[in-house]
Coordinates of C-alpha atoms in Angstrom, one line a residue:
X22 CA 75.6 90.6 162.7
X23 CA 71.9 91.3 162.2
X24 CA 70.3 87.9 162.0
X25 CA 71.2 86.5 165.4
X26 CA 69.9 89.3 167.5
X27 CA 66.2 88.9 167.5
X28 CA 64.6 88.8 170.9
X29 CA 65.1 85.2 172.1
X30 CA 63.3 85.9 175.3
X31 CA 60.0 85.7 173.5
X32 CA 60.8 82.3 172.0
X33 CA 62.0 80.8 175.2
X34 CA 58.9 81.6 177.1
X35 CA 58.4 80.0 180.6
X36 CA 60.6 77.0 179.6
X37 CA 63.7 79.1 180.2
X38 CA 66.7 79.7 177.9
X39 CA 66.5 78.7 174.3
X40 CA 68.4 75.6 173.1
X41 CA 72.1 76.0 172.3
X42 CA 71.1 76.4 168.6
X43 CA 68.9 79.3 169.6
X44 CA 65.8 78.3 167.6
X45 CA 63.9 75.1 168.2
X46 CA 63.4 74.7 164.5
X47 CA 67.2 74.4 164.1
X48 CA 67.3 71.0 165.8
X49 CA 67.3 69.4 162.4
X50 CA 70.3 71.5 161.2
X51 CA 72.4 72.6 164.2
X52 CA 75.8 72.5 162.3
X53 CA 75.8 76.2 161.5
X54 CA 75.7 77.0 165.2
X55 CA 78.6 74.6 165.9
X56 CA 80.6 76.6 163.4
X57 CA 79.4 79.9 165.0
X58 CA 80.5 78.8 168.5
X59 CA 83.7 77.4 167.2
X60 CA 84.5 80.8 165.6
X61 CA 83.6 82.5 168.9
X62 CA 86.1 80.4 170.8
X63 CA 88.8 80.8 168.1
X64 CA 88.4 84.6 168.4
X65 CA 88.8 84.5 172.1
X66 CA 91.8 82.2 172.1
X67 CA 93.6 83.6 169.0
X68 CA 92.0 86.9 168.1
X69 CA 92.1 88.6 171.5
X70 CA 95.9 88.0 172.2
X71 CA 96.7 88.7 168.5
X72 CA 95.0 92.1 168.6
X73 CA 96.6 92.8 172.0
X74 CA 100.0 92.1 170.4
X75 CA 99.3 94.4 167.5
X76 CA 98.4 97.2 170.0
X77 CA 101.6 96.5 172.0
X78 CA 103.8 96.5 168.8
X79 CA 102.4 99.8 167.6
X80 CA 102.8 101.5 171.0
X81 CA 106.3 100.2 171.6
X82 CA 107.7 100.9 168.1
X83 CA 111.0 102.8 168.3
X84 CA 110.7 104.2 164.8
X85 CA 107.8 106.4 163.6
X86 CA 106.2 103.4 161.8
X87 CA 103.7 103.5 159.0
X88 CA 101.3 106.4 158.6
X89 CA 98.3 104.0 158.7
X90 CA 99.4 102.5 162.1
X91 CA 97.0 104.9 163.8
X92 CA 94.0 103.3 161.9
X93 CA 95.4 99.8 162.5
X94 CA 95.7 100.6 166.2
X95 CA 92.1 101.7 166.5
X96 CA 90.9 98.7 164.5
X97 CA 92.8 96.4 166.8
X98 CA 91.1 98.1 169.8
X99 CA 87.7 97.4 168.3
X100 CA 88.5 93.8 167.5
X101 CA 90.0 93.2 171.0
X102 CA 86.8 94.4 172.6
X103 CA 84.7 92.3 170.4
X104 CA 86.8 89.2 171.1
X105 CA 86.7 89.7 174.8
X106 CA 82.9 89.9 174.7
X107 CA 82.9 86.2 173.8
X108 CA 82.4 84.8 177.3
X109 CA 79.5 87.2 177.9
X110 CA 78.0 86.3 174.5
X111 CA 78.3 82.5 175.1
X112 CA 77.0 82.5 178.7
X113 CA 74.0 84.6 177.8
X114 CA 73.2 82.8 174.6
X115 CA 73.5 79.3 176.1
X116 CA 72.5 79.7 179.7
X117 CA 71.1 83.0 180.9
X118 CA 69.1 84.6 178.0
X119 CA 69.0 87.8 180.1
X120 CA 67.3 90.6 178.1
X121 CA 69.5 93.2 179.7
X122 CA 72.7 91.5 178.6
X123 CA 71.4 91.3 175.0
X124 CA 71.8 95.1 174.9
X125 CA 75.6 94.7 175.6
X126 CA 75.8 91.9 173.0
X127 CA 74.1 94.0 170.3
X128 CA 76.4 96.9 171.1
X129 CA 79.4 94.6 170.6
X130 CA 78.1 93.5 167.3
X131 CA 77.4 97.1 166.3
X132 CA 81.1 97.8 167.0
X133 CA 82.1 94.9 164.8
X134 CA 79.7 95.9 162.0
X135 CA 81.2 99.4 161.7
X136 CA 84.8 98.3 162.0
X137 CA 85.3 98.3 158.1
X138 CA 85.3 102.1 158.3
X139 CA 88.9 101.9 159.7
X140 CA 89.7 99.5 156.9
X141 CA 88.6 102.2 154.5
X142 CA 90.9 104.7 156.2
X143 CA 93.8 102.4 155.9
X144 CA 93.1 101.8 152.2
X145 CA 92.7 105.5 151.4
X146 CA 96.0 106.2 153.2
X147 CA 97.8 103.7 150.9
X148 CA 96.0 105.1 147.9
X149 CA 97.2 108.6 148.6
X150 CA 100.8 107.3 149.2
X151 CA 100.9 105.8 145.7
X152 CA 98.6 107.8 143.5
X153 CA 99.0 111.3 145.0
X154 CA 102.4 111.2 146.6
X155 CA 102.8 115.0 146.6
X156 CA 99.5 115.5 148.4
X157 CA 100.4 112.6 150.8
X158 CA 103.6 114.3 151.7
X159 CA 101.8 117.4 152.7
X160 CA 99.3 115.6 155.0
X161 CA 101.7 113.2 156.7
X162 CA 101.0 114.8 160.1
X163 CA 99.7 112.1 162.5
X164 CA 97.3 114.6 164.1
X165 CA 95.1 114.5 161.0
X166 CA 94.8 110.8 161.3
X167 CA 94.0 111.1 165.0
X168 CA 91.2 113.5 164.1
X169 CA 89.9 111.2 161.4
X170 CA 89.9 108.3 163.9
X171 CA 87.9 110.4 166.4
X172 CA 85.3 111.0 163.7
X173 CA 85.2 107.3 162.8
X174 CA 84.9 106.4 166.5
X175 CA 81.9 108.8 166.7
X176 CA 80.2 107.1 163.7
X177 CA 80.9 103.7 165.1
X178 CA 79.5 104.4 168.6
X179 CA 76.4 106.1 167.1
X180 CA 75.8 103.0 165.0
X181 CA 76.4 100.6 167.9
X182 CA 74.1 102.5 170.3
X183 CA 71.4 102.5 167.7
X184 CA 71.7 98.8 167.3
X185 CA 71.9 98.3 171.0
X186 CA 68.8 100.4 171.9
X187 CA 66.6 100.1 168.8
X188 CA 67.5 96.6 167.8
X189 CA 69.3 94.9 164.9
X190 CA 66.7 95.5 162.3
X191 CA 66.9 99.2 162.8
X192 CA 70.4 99.4 161.3
X193 CA 70.1 96.8 158.5
X194 CA 70.2 99.5 155.8
X195 CA 73.1 101.3 157.5
X196 CA 75.1 98.1 157.8
X197 CA 74.5 97.3 154.1
X198 CA 75.6 100.9 153.2
X199 CA 78.8 100.6 155.3
X200 CA 79.9 97.3 153.6
X201 CA 79.0 98.4 150.1
X202 CA 80.8 101.8 150.6
X203 CA 83.8 100.0 152.0
X204 CA 83.8 97.6 149.1
X205 CA 83.5 100.4 146.5
X206 CA 86.4 102.3 148.1
X207 CA 88.6 99.1 148.2
X208 CA 87.8 98.4 144.6
X209 CA 88.5 102.0 143.5
X210 CA 91.8 102.1 145.4
X211 CA 93.0 98.8 144.0
X212 CA 92.2 99.7 140.4
X213 CA 93.9 103.1 140.8
X214 CA 97.0 101.7 142.5
X215 CA 97.3 98.9 139.9
X216 CA 97.0 101.5 137.1
X217 CA 99.7 103.7 138.6
X218 CA 102.1 100.8 139.4
X219 CA 101.6 99.4 135.9
X220 CA 102.7 102.7 134.4
X221 CA 105.6 103.1 136.8
X222 CA 106.9 99.6 136.3
X223 CA 106.9 99.7 132.5
X224 CA 110.4 99.5 131.2
X225 CA 111.8 98.6 134.7
X226 CA 112.5 95.3 136.3
X227 CA 111.5 96.0 139.8
X228 CA 108.5 97.8 141.4
X229 CA 109.4 100.6 143.9
X230 CA 109.3 99.0 147.4
X231 CA 107.1 101.7 148.9
X232 CA 104.5 101.3 146.1
X233 CA 104.7 97.5 146.3
X234 CA 104.1 97.7 150.1
X235 CA 101.1 100.0 149.6
X236 CA 99.7 97.7 146.9
X237 CA 100.0 94.6 149.1
X238 CA 98.3 96.4 152.0
X239 CA 95.3 97.5 149.9
X240 CA 95.0 94.1 148.3
X241 CA 94.9 92.4 151.7
X242 CA 92.2 94.8 152.9
X243 CA 90.2 94.2 149.8
X244 CA 90.4 90.4 150.4
X245 CA 89.2 90.9 154.0
X246 CA 86.2 92.9 152.8
X247 CA 85.3 90.5 150.0
X248 CA 85.7 87.3 152.1
X249 CA 84.5 88.5 155.5
X250 CA 82.1 91.4 155.0
X251 CA 80.6 91.2 151.5
X252 CA 78.7 87.9 151.9
X253 CA 76.2 89.2 154.5
X254 CA 75.3 92.1 152.2
X255 CA 75.1 89.9 149.1
X256 CA 72.8 87.5 151.0
X257 CA 70.2 90.1 152.0
X258 CA 68.4 90.4 148.7
X259 CA 67.8 86.7 148.6
X260 CA 66.4 86.2 152.1
X261 CA 62.8 85.7 150.8
X262 CA 63.9 82.7 148.7
X263 CA 65.0 80.6 151.7
X264 CA 63.0 78.7 154.2
X265 CA 63.3 79.7 157.9
X266 CA 65.5 76.7 158.7
X267 CA 67.7 77.3 155.6
X268 CA 68.2 81.0 156.4
X269 CA 68.3 81.2 160.2
X270 CA 69.9 77.8 160.9
X271 CA 72.3 77.3 158.1
X272 CA 73.1 80.2 155.8
X273 CA 73.0 83.4 157.9
X274 CA 74.7 81.9 160.9
X275 CA 77.6 80.6 158.8
X276 CA 78.0 83.9 156.8
X277 CA 78.0 86.1 159.9
X278 CA 80.4 83.7 161.6
X279 CA 82.8 84.3 158.7
X280 CA 82.5 88.0 159.2
X281 CA 83.3 87.6 162.9
X282 CA 86.4 85.6 161.9
X283 CA 88.0 88.8 160.5
X284 CA 88.7 89.8 164.2
X285 CA 91.4 87.1 164.2
X286 CA 92.5 87.3 160.5
X287 CA 93.3 91.1 160.6
X288 CA 95.8 91.0 163.5
X289 CA 97.4 87.8 162.2
X290 CA 98.1 89.5 158.8
X291 CA 99.5 92.5 160.5
X292 CA 101.8 90.4 162.8
X293 CA 102.9 88.5 159.7
X294 CA 103.8 91.7 158.0
X295 CA 105.8 92.9 161.0
X296 CA 107.7 89.6 161.1
X297 CA 108.6 90.1 157.4
X298 CA 109.9 93.6 157.9
X299 CA 111.8 93.1 161.2
X300 CA 112.9 89.5 160.6
X301 CA 113.9 90.0 157.0
X302 CA 111.9 87.0 155.8
X303 CA 110.6 89.0 152.9
X304 CA 114.0 89.9 151.6
X305 CA 115.9 93.1 152.3
X306 CA 112.9 95.1 153.5
X307 CA 114.6 95.9 156.7
X308 CA 117.3 98.1 155.2
X309 CA 115.3 99.9 152.5
X310 CA 116.3 103.5 152.4
X311 CA 113.0 104.5 150.8
X312 CA 110.6 106.3 153.1
X313 CA 109.7 103.5 155.6
X314 CA 106.9 105.6 157.1
X315 CA 104.6 105.4 154.1

């Protein structure tokens, strides 16, 4: 979330903390910040417990579960941390304006910025399961996914520390690259899976349940990327066309708030999927003999 983390200490001066809408110029259009703080509270109340429930469900699963659960687990950890940082964020933004605490806030937003890398891992896992099932069978070992998760964690922490220490503007290009890369991978995986499923379904009445499950997973991830993460990147080339009030007080704050909202949407979608599988609300998914671990 690049736009919010300029150095507010300079703008507050000797008068103390900045106003609740962060920029004095935003007094004429504070509604974007109302939405921003509303999303913050929603993530704390809904997102944090939802992500905790996802973590608990994955840890306590009696069966082996899906191969992408490792990536979902790590994504839930990142989102839980981000949601739990809300009280710190609100208190420092509205009351303290402590320069040292801003470092922790920038680090938390760095963690959130790089979270789509785990969405990429989930999508590629589903892509291999459908498009290259033979290769997928040979790399089902969960140790490989743990190693990949360690690499992603390393990239995430490196990005977050750079944002924390050097400031938000230092990672603007890196953030754009992450989102565009994630979007490109999502698009490629969706097109490839649709193409394979279209060929496999021709002449048949029903789609194979394993492939149908993988397709739904990738489609959901693509929707998350398009709705929650792509708008900030799409906005950047047009920054110079907006006035300060339009960009800082209305557009950017709203767009980045939508990105933050993914911390609640992602776990809720996973919990919904678990209810469908275990509760049978999606039909006979519970008793499918086809490889449930894909």
